[in-house]
XYZ file of C-alpha atoms in Angstrom:
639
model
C 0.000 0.000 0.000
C 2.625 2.712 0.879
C 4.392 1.865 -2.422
C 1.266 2.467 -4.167
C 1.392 6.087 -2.865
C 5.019 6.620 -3.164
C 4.676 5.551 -6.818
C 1.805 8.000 -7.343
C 3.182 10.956 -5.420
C 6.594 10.729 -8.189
C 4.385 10.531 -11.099
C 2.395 13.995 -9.672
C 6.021 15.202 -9.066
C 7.164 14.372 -12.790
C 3.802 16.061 -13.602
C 3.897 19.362 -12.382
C 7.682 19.194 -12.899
C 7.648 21.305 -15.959
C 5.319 24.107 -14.382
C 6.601 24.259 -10.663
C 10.104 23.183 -11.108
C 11.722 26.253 -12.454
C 8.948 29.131 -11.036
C 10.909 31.087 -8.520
C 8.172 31.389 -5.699
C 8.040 27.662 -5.367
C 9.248 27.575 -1.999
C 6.007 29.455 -0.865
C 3.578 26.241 -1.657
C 3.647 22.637 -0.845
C 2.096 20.060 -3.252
C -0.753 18.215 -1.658
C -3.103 16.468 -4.207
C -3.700 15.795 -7.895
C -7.268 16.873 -9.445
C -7.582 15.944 -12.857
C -5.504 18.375 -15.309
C -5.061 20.448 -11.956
C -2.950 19.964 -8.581
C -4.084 21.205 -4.680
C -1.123 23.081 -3.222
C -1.021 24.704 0.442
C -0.120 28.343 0.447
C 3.267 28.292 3.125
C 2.931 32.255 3.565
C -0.796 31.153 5.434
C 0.075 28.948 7.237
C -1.224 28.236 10.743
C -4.237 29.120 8.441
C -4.823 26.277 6.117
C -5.365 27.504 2.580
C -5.665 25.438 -0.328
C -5.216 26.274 -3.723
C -6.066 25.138 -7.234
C -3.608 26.080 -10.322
C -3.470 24.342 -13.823
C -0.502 22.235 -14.047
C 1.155 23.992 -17.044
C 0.629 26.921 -15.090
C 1.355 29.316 -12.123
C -1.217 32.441 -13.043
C -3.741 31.329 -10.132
C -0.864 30.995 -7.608
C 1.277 34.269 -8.999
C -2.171 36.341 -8.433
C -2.739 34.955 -4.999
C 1.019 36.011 -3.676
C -0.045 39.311 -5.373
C -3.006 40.489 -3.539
C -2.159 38.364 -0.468
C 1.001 38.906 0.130
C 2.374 41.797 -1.669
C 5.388 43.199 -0.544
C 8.369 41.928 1.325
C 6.600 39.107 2.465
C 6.917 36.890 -0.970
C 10.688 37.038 -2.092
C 11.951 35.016 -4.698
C 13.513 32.273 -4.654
C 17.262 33.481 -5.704
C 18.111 29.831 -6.484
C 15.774 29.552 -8.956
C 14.424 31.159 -12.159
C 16.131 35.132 -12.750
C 20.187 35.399 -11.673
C 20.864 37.072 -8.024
C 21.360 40.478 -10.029
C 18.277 41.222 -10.697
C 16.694 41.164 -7.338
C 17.610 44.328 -6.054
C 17.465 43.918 -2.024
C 14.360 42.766 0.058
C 12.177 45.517 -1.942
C 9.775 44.627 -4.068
C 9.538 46.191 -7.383
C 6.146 47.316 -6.730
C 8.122 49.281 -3.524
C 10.655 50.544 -5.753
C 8.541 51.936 -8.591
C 6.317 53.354 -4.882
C 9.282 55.496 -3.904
C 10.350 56.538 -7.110
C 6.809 58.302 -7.933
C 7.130 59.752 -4.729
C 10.700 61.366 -5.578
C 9.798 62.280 -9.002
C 6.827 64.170 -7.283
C 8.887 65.979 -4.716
C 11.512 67.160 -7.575
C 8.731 68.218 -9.824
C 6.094 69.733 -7.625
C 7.424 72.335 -5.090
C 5.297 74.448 -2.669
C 5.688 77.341 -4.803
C 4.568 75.713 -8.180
C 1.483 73.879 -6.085
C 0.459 77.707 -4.517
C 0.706 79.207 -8.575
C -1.654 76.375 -9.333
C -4.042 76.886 -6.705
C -4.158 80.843 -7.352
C -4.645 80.312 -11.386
C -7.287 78.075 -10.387
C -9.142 80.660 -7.677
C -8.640 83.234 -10.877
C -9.210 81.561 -13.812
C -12.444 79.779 -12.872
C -13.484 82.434 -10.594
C -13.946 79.913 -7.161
C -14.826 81.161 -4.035
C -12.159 81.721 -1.618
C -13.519 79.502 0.983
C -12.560 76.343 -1.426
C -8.855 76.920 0.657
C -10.580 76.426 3.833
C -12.783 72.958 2.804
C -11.122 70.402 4.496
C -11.895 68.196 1.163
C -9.564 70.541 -0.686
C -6.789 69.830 1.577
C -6.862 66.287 1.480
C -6.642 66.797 -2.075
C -3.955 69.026 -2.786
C -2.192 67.390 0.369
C -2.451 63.389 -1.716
C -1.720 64.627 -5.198
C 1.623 65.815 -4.002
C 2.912 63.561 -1.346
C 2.394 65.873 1.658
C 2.901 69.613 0.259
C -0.045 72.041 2.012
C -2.655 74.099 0.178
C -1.884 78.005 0.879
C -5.069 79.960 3.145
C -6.780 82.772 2.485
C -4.259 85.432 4.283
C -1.572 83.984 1.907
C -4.240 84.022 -1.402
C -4.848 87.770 -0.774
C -1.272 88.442 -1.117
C -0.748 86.537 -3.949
C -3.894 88.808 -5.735
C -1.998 91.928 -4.576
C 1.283 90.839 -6.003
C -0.467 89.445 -9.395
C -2.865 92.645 -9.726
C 0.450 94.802 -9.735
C 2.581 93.305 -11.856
C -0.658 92.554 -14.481
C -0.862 96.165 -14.223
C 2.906 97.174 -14.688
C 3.087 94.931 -17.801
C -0.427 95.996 -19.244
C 0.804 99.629 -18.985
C 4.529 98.683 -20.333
C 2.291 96.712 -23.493
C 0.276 99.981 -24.084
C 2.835 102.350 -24.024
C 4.324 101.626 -27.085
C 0.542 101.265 -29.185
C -0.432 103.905 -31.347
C -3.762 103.378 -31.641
C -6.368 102.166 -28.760
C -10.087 101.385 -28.845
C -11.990 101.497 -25.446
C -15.822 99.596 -24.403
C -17.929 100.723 -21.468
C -20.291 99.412 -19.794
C -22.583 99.470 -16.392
C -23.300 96.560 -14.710
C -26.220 96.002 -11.989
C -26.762 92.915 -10.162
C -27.889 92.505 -6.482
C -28.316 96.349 -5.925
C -24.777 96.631 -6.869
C -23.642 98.418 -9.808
C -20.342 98.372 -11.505
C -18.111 100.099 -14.515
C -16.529 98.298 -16.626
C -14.291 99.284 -19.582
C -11.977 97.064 -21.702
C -9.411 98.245 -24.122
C -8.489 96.439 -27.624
C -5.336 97.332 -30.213
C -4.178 95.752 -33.481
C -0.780 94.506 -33.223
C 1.066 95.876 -36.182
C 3.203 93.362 -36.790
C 0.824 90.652 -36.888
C -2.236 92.563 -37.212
C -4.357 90.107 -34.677
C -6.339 92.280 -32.347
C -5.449 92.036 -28.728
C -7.398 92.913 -25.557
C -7.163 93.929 -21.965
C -9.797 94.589 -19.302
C -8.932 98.134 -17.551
C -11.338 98.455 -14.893
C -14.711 96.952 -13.041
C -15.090 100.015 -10.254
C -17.983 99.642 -8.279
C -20.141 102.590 -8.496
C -22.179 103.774 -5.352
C -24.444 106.606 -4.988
C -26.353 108.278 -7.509
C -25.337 107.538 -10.807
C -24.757 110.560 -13.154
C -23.504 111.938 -16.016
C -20.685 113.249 -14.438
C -19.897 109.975 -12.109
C -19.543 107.945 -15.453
C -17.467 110.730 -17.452
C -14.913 111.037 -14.365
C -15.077 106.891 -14.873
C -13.983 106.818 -18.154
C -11.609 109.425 -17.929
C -9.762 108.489 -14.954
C -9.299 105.602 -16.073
C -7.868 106.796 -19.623
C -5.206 108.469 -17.541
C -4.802 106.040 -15.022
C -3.322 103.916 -17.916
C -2.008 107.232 -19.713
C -4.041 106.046 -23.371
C -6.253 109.596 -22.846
C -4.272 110.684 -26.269
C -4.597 107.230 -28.051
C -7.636 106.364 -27.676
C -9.816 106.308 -31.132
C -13.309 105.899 -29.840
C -15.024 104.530 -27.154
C -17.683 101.864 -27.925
C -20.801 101.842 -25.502
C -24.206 100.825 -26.466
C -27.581 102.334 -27.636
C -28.536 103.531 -23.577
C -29.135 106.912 -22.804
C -26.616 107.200 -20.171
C -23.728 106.767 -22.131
C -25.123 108.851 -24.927
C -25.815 112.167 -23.280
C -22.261 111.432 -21.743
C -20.811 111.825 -25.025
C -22.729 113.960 -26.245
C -21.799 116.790 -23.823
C -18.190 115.797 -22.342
C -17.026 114.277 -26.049
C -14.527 116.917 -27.470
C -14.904 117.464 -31.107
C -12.279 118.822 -33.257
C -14.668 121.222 -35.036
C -15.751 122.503 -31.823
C -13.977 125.524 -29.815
C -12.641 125.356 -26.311
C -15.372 126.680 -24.850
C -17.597 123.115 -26.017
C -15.295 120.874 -23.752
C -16.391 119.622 -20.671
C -15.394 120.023 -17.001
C -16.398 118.298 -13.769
C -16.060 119.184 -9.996
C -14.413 116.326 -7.973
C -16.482 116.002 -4.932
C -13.982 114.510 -2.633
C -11.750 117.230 -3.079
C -14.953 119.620 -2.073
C -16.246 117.146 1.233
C -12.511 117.410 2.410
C -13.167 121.178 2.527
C -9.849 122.054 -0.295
C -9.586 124.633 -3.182
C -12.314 123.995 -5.732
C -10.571 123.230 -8.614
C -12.602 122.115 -12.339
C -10.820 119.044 -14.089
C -10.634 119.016 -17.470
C -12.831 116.010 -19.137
C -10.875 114.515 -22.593
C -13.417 112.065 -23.775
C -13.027 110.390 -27.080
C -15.483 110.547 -29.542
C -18.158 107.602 -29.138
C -19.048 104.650 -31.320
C -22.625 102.901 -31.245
C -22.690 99.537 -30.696
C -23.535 97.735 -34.241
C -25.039 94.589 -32.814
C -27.144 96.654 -29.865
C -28.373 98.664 -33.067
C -29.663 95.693 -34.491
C -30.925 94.336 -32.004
C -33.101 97.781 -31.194
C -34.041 96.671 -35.263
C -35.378 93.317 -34.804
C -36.883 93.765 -31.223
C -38.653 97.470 -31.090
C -38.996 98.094 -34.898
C -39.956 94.538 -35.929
C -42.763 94.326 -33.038
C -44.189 97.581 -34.311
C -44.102 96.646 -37.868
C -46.033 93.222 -36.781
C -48.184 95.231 -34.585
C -49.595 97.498 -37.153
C -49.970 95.210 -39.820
C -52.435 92.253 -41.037
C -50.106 89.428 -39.308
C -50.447 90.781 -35.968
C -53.244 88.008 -34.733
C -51.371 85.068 -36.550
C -48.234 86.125 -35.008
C -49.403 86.612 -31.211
C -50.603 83.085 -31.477
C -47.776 81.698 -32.905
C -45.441 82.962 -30.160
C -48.248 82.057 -27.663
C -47.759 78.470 -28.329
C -44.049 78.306 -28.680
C -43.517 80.281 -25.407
C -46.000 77.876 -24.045
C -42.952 74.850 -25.092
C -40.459 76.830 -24.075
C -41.977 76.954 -20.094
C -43.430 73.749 -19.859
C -39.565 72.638 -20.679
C -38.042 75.178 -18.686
C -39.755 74.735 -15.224
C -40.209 70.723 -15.622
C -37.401 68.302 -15.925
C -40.300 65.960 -17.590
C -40.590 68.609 -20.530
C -37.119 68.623 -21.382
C -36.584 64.504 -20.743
C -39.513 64.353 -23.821
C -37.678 66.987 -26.258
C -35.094 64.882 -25.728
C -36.590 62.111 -26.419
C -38.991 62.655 -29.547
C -36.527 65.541 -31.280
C -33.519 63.123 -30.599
C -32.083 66.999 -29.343
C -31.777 69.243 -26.389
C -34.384 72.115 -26.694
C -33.041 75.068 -26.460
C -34.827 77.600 -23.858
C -34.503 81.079 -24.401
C -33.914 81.826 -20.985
C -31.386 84.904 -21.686
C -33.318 88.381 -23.261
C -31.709 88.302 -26.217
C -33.042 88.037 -29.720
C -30.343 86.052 -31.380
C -30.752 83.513 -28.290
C -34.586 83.415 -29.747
C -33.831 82.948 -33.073
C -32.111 79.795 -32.092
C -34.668 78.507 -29.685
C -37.134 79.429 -32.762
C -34.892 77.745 -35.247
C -34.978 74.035 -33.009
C -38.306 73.674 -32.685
C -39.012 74.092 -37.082
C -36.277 71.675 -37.371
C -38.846 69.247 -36.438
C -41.007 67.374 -38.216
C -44.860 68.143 -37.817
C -45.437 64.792 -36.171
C -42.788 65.234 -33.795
C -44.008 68.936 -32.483
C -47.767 67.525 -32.259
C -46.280 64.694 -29.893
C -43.861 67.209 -27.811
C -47.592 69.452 -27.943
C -49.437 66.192 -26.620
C -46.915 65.604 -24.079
C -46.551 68.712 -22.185
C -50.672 69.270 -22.732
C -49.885 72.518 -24.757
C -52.017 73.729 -27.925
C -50.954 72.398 -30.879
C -49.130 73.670 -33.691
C -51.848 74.657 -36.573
C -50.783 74.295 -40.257
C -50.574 78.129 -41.219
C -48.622 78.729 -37.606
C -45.880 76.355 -38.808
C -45.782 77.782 -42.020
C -45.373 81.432 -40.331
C -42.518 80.448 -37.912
C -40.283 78.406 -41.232
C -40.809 82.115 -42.880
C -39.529 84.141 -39.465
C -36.646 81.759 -39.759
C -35.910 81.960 -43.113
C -36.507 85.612 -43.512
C -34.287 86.874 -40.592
C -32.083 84.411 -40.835
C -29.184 87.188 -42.669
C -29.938 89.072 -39.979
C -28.785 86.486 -36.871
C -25.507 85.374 -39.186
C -24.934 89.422 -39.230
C -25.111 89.490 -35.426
C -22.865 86.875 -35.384
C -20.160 88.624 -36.974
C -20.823 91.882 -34.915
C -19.937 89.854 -31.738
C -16.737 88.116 -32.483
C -14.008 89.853 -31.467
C -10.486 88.882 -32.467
C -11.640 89.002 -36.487
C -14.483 92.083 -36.478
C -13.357 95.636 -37.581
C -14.845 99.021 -38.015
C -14.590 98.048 -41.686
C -16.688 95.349 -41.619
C -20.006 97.305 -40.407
C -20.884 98.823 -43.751
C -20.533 96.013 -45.923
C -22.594 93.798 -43.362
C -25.066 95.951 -43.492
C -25.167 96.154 -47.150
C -25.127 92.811 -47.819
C -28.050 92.382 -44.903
C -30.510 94.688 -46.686
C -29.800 93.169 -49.818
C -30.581 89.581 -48.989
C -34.157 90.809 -47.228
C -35.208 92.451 -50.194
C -34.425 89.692 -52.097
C -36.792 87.751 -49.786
C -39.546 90.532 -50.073
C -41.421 88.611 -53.041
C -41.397 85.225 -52.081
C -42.604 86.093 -48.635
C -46.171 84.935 -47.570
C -46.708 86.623 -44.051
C -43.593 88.758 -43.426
C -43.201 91.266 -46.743
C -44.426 93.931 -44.872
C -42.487 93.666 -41.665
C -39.155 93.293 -44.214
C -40.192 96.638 -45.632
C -40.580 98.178 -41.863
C -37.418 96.357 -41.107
C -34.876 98.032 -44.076
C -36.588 101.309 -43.497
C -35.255 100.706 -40.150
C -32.145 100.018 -40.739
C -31.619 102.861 -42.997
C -32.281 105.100 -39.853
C -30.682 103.815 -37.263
C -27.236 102.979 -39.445
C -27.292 106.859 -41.148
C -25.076 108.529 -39.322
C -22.729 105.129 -39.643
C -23.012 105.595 -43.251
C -22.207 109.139 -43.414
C -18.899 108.857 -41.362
C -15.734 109.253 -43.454
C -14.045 107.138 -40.622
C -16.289 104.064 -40.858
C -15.905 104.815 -44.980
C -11.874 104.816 -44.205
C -12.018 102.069 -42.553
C -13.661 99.694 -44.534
C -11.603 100.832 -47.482
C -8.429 99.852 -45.784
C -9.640 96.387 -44.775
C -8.439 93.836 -47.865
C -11.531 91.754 -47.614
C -13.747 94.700 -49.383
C -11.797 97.482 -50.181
C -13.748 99.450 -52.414
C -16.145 96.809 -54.255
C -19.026 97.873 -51.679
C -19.000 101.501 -53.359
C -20.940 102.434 -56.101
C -18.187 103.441 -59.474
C -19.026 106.921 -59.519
C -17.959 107.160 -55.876
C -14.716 105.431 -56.304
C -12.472 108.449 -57.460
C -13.561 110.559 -54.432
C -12.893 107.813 -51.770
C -9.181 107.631 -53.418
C -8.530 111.254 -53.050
C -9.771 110.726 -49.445
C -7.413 107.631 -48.645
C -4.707 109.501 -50.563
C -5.260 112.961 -48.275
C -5.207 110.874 -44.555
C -2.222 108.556 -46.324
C -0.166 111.697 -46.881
C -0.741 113.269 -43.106
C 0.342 109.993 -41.263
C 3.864 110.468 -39.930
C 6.683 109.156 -41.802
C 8.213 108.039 -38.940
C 5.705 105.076 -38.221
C 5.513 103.848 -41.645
C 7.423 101.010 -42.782
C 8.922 100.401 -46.257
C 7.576 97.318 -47.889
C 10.518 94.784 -47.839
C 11.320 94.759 -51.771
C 14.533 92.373 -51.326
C 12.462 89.928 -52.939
C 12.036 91.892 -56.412
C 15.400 93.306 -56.550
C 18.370 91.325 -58.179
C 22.288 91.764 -58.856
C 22.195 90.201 -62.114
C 23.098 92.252 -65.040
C 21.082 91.291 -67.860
C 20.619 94.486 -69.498
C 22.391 98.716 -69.303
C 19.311 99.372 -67.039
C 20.824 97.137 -64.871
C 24.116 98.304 -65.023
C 23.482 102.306 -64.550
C 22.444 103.025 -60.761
C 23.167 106.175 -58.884
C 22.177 105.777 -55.677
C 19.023 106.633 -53.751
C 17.926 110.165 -54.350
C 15.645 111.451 -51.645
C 11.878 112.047 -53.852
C 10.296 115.412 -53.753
C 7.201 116.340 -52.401
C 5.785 115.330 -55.955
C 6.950 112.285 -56.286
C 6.163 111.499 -52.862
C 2.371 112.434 -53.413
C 2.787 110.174 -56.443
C 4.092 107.402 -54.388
C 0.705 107.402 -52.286
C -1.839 107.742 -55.291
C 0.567 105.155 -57.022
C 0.076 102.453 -53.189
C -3.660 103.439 -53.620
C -4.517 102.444 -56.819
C -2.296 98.953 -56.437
C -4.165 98.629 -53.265
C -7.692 99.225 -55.129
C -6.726 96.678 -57.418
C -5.672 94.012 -55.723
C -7.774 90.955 -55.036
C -5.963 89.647 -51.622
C -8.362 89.296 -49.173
C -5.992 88.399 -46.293
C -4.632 91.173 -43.731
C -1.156 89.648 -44.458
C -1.280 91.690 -48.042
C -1.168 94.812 -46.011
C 2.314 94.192 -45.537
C 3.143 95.459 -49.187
C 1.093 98.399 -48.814
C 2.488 100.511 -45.600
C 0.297 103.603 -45.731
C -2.477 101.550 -46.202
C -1.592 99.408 -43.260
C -1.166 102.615 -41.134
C -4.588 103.648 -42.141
C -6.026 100.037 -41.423
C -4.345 100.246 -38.328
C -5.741 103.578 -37.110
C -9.622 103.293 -38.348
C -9.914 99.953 -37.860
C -8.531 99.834 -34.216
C -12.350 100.526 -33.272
C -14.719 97.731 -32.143
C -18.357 97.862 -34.035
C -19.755 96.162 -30.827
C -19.548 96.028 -26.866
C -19.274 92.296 -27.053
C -15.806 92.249 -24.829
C -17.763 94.069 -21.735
C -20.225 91.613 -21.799
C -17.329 89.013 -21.637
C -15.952 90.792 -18.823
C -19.593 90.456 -16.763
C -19.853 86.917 -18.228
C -18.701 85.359 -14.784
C -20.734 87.934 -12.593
C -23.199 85.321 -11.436
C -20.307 83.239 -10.065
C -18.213 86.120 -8.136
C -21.066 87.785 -6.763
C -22.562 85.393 -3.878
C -22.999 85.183 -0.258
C -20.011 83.416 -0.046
C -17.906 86.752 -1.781
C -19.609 89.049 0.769
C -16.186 89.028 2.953
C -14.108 90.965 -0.510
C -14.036 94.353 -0.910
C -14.536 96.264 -4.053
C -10.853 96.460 -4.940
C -10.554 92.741 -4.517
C -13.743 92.636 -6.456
C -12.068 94.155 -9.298
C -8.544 93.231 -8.892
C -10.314 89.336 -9.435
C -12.113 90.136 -12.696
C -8.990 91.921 -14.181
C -6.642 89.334 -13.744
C -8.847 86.831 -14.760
C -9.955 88.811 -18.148
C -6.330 89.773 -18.928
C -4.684 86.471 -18.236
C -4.506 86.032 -21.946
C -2.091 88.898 -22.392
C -0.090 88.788 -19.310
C 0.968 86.283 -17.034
C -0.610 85.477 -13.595
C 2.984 86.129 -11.799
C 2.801 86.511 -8.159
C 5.949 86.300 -7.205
């Protein structure tokens, strides 16, 4: 009997031979029966415990995971007898140990205290978070296990770090804007839990590259009455404060009366006298009881906001046009119905769950006053099919959609559809220009009247609507600077102009071209045309450059005109063969046609004003914004 077992215990030996015999963590098991095409082995690291395992026998997977989540570590070495040479087992570590502390020392070389507290104050800045995120003991733990131990800074420490950024923001905005020519300004008040701010940005062309940069300059809180005078002292402190008073073209404010009786009676014009140019009392210097003395106010002339313009166009004009005309009833219960969708879908979850689900879409809910936002939330609901908008209708128990209401709202989109892709264009910021007002406005009454014929419901209204927009934009069209300026941009030139008109706007570009100073234009670069190969005597005879006279000069412009006219580039970059041209591009075209950049800078209002921001004061209020705004033109340095 016992050689029976012997005799079966070497043939399981000579069995598992080939899996076990070489494997390096043999030592930790002990064979103890045979079970078909597997073996029973007792784990030795368990042991009082007894722990049988089961493993192939042409394999050691099942026993290689079991050391790994069991016994991890020091605990299972290798067997240095067996398997991989002596060399490559490096101590009693583990390599999971090793690979452990080297994380943790490439973490400590990389991540310093300093670099973790820049982090944390771009990330207070950038995303606008409430300072008490330092204090949250969730934060810690955060910063404190993503960096093996380093601290998150507190508040006390964040405050300085705002000071230190919001100064050296400011020294290298001013250091940036001392050497630009030309500056464009936006304003702007703000109003939001009975506290009001002023806001003004500030946007050049960079004449090398000619890409349009921007800066936020101030978000002041205003208190007290706000008056004429309060906002003129605004914007012209802070003109000098940054020491642009002198370079700035225009200021660009919208369609609000405010801002234009401002202008209208502190802006200086250069046909006016002396005597036209406003002055203001500072009324600190009078409470403290010292020598009343009148400031002189330099404002800059103002530009209208394009986009607010249109807006006024599509909102006032257009609901007077529908108003008094025979579409009035048809339209009233049109809207009726899709205001009806938009609520049901704004106020219950279930409303926008079955948008979702019959339009394959999320609805979009007008819930910001804005007429383009409209449009779109108009534009959503056509884009569905008639059985799909009676279903949506069933489902939130809304009237449905008649026939000649559908066909109404596919005609509002199709009819003012020019004018939402020309409000587009008025809010961008980076590629809009002065220049680009007149032909956009062009082009936008073109297209509508084009529409006028084939319209069923809405020929009428498009009448009302150009009528409007000949009235609103006239004084636009009758400024030689807004002419200038789309002249000098490459993408119209003078195509938009009627032929007759052509000559006259040539003699204009060729009268500003010869006052700009010769110091600030640039040569074109003409190393490309000229050659040292003789080919022919006109070649051979030079005498030098001979300084042009005054003729020849005037020449010269008229001469970079008319290749500019004719030219078909439509990129800024061919400006750079046409200097005076560039100047002039760079000087009219500096201006914004819309306020679109102030409303950026309130864009995060709703997440800096809170209970939670009660504890900052104003200057930290504003020190915030401007850092955040302007963190795309300088660098969030603290230290």
């Amino acid at each position: 009997m016992i050689s029976e077992l012997e005799v079966d215990h070497n043939e399981s030996s000579v069995e598992i031979k080939s899996a076990m015999h070489t494997w390096r963590y043999r030592h930790h098991f002990t064979y103890k029966a045979d079970q078909g095409k597997n073996i029973i082995v007792q784990c030795n690291l368990c042991l009082p415990r007894v722990n049988l395992l089961s493993t192939s026998k042409t394999s050691t997977s099942n026993l290689k995971k079991h050391l790994d989540r069991t016994h991890l570590g020091c605990e299972a070495k290798p067997d240095v007898k067996r398997g991989r040479k002596k060399e490559e087992y490096n101590g009693e570590e583990s390599r999971h140990c090793q690979l452990k502390k080297l994380k943790a020392e490439i973490i400590s070389k990389c991540m310093t205290q300093t670099k973790i507290d820049e982090l944390i104050f771009n990330f207070i800045v950038e995303d606008c978070q409430s300072f008490y995120v330092l204090e949250q003991p969730g934060f810690r733990k955060l910063v404190s296990g993503l960096t093996e131990g380093l601290r998150s800074m507190d508040r006390v420490t964040l405050f300085t770090k705002v000071d230190q950024g919001f100064s050296r923001m400011r020294e290298e905005l001013m250091e940036k804007l001392s050497s630009i020519q030309y500056v464009c300004t936006t304003a702007d008040i703000w109003t939001a839990n009975s506290r009001s701010f002023f806001g003004m940005t500030c946007h050049w062309i960079d004449k090398h590259s000619l890409e349009r940069k921007s800066a936020a300059l101030g978000f002041a809180r205003l208190q007290g009455r706000i008056t004429h005078d309060t906002i003129a002292g605004r914007i012209h402190d802070i003109h000098v404060a940054y020491n642009i008073e002198t370079k700035v073209q225009t200021t660009v404010t919208d369609n609000g009366s405010p801002f234009i009786s401002v202008f209208r009676e502190f802006a200086v014009d250069s046909k006016e006298s002396d005597d036209d140019i406003g002055f203001y009392e500072n009324v600190s210097t009078v409470l403290e009881g010292e020598p009343e003395q009148d400031m002189l106010l330099f404002l800059p002339t103002v530009q209208r906001c394009a986009s607010h313009t249109l807006e006024l166009i599509v909102t006032e004009d257009f609901w007077q046009a529908v108003s008094q005309g025979p579409m009035c009833q048809l339209h009233y219960s049109t809207m009726a119905k899709v205001y009806a969708v938009w609520n049901k879908c704004h106020h219950l979850q279930v409303g926008m769950d079955s948008a979702e689900e019959i339009g394959k879409m999320a609805l979009v809910v007008p819930a910001v006053i804005r007429w383009n936002v409209e449009y779109c939330a108009v534009q959503k609901i056509v884009s569905l099919s008639e059985r799909e908008l009676t279903e949506l209708c069933a489902r939130l128990e809304v009237p449905r959609m008649q026939p000649e209401e559908m066909a109404f709202l596919k005609e509002y989109v199709t009819v003012f559809h020019p004018l939402a892709f020309a409000l587009e264009l008025f809010q961008a910021e980076q590629k809009c220009y002065l220049g680009l007002v007149i032909p956009t406005i062009l082009s936008l009454k073109n297209k509508l009247n084009e529409q006028k014929d084939s319209a069923t419901y809405l020929s009428g209204v498009i009448n009302a609507i150009v009528v409007a927009i000949d009235l609103r934009f006239q004084e636009l069209f009758a400024s030689t600077e807004a002419k200038i300026a789309t002249a000098t941009t490459p993408q119209f030139r003078l195509l938009w102009m009627a032929a007759s008109d052509r000559e006259e706007m040539c003699a204009v570009l060729a009268t500003e071209a010869a006052q700009m100073d010769p110091g600030t234009i640039t040569e074109p670069n003409t190393s490309r045309s000229s050659s040292n190969t003789i080919e022919t005597e006109d070649d051979f005879f030079s005498y030098g450059s001979v300084k042009p006279a005054i003729q020849i000069q005037q020449r010269g412009v008229m001469e970079e005109i008319r290749k500019y006219v004719e030219g078909t580039g439509k990129s800024l970059e061919c400006l750079q063969d046409f200097p005076r041209m560039k100047q002039l591009f760079l000087k009219y075209n500096t201006t914004l046609p819309s306020t679109a950049p102030i409303q950026r800078l309130f864009s995060q209002k709703g997440n800096l004003v809170t209970s939670q921001r009660n504890f900052l004061t104003d200057d930290y209020f504003e020190r915030i914004q401007l850092l955040r705004y302007n963190s795309n033109v300088c660098t969030l340095a603290t230290e």
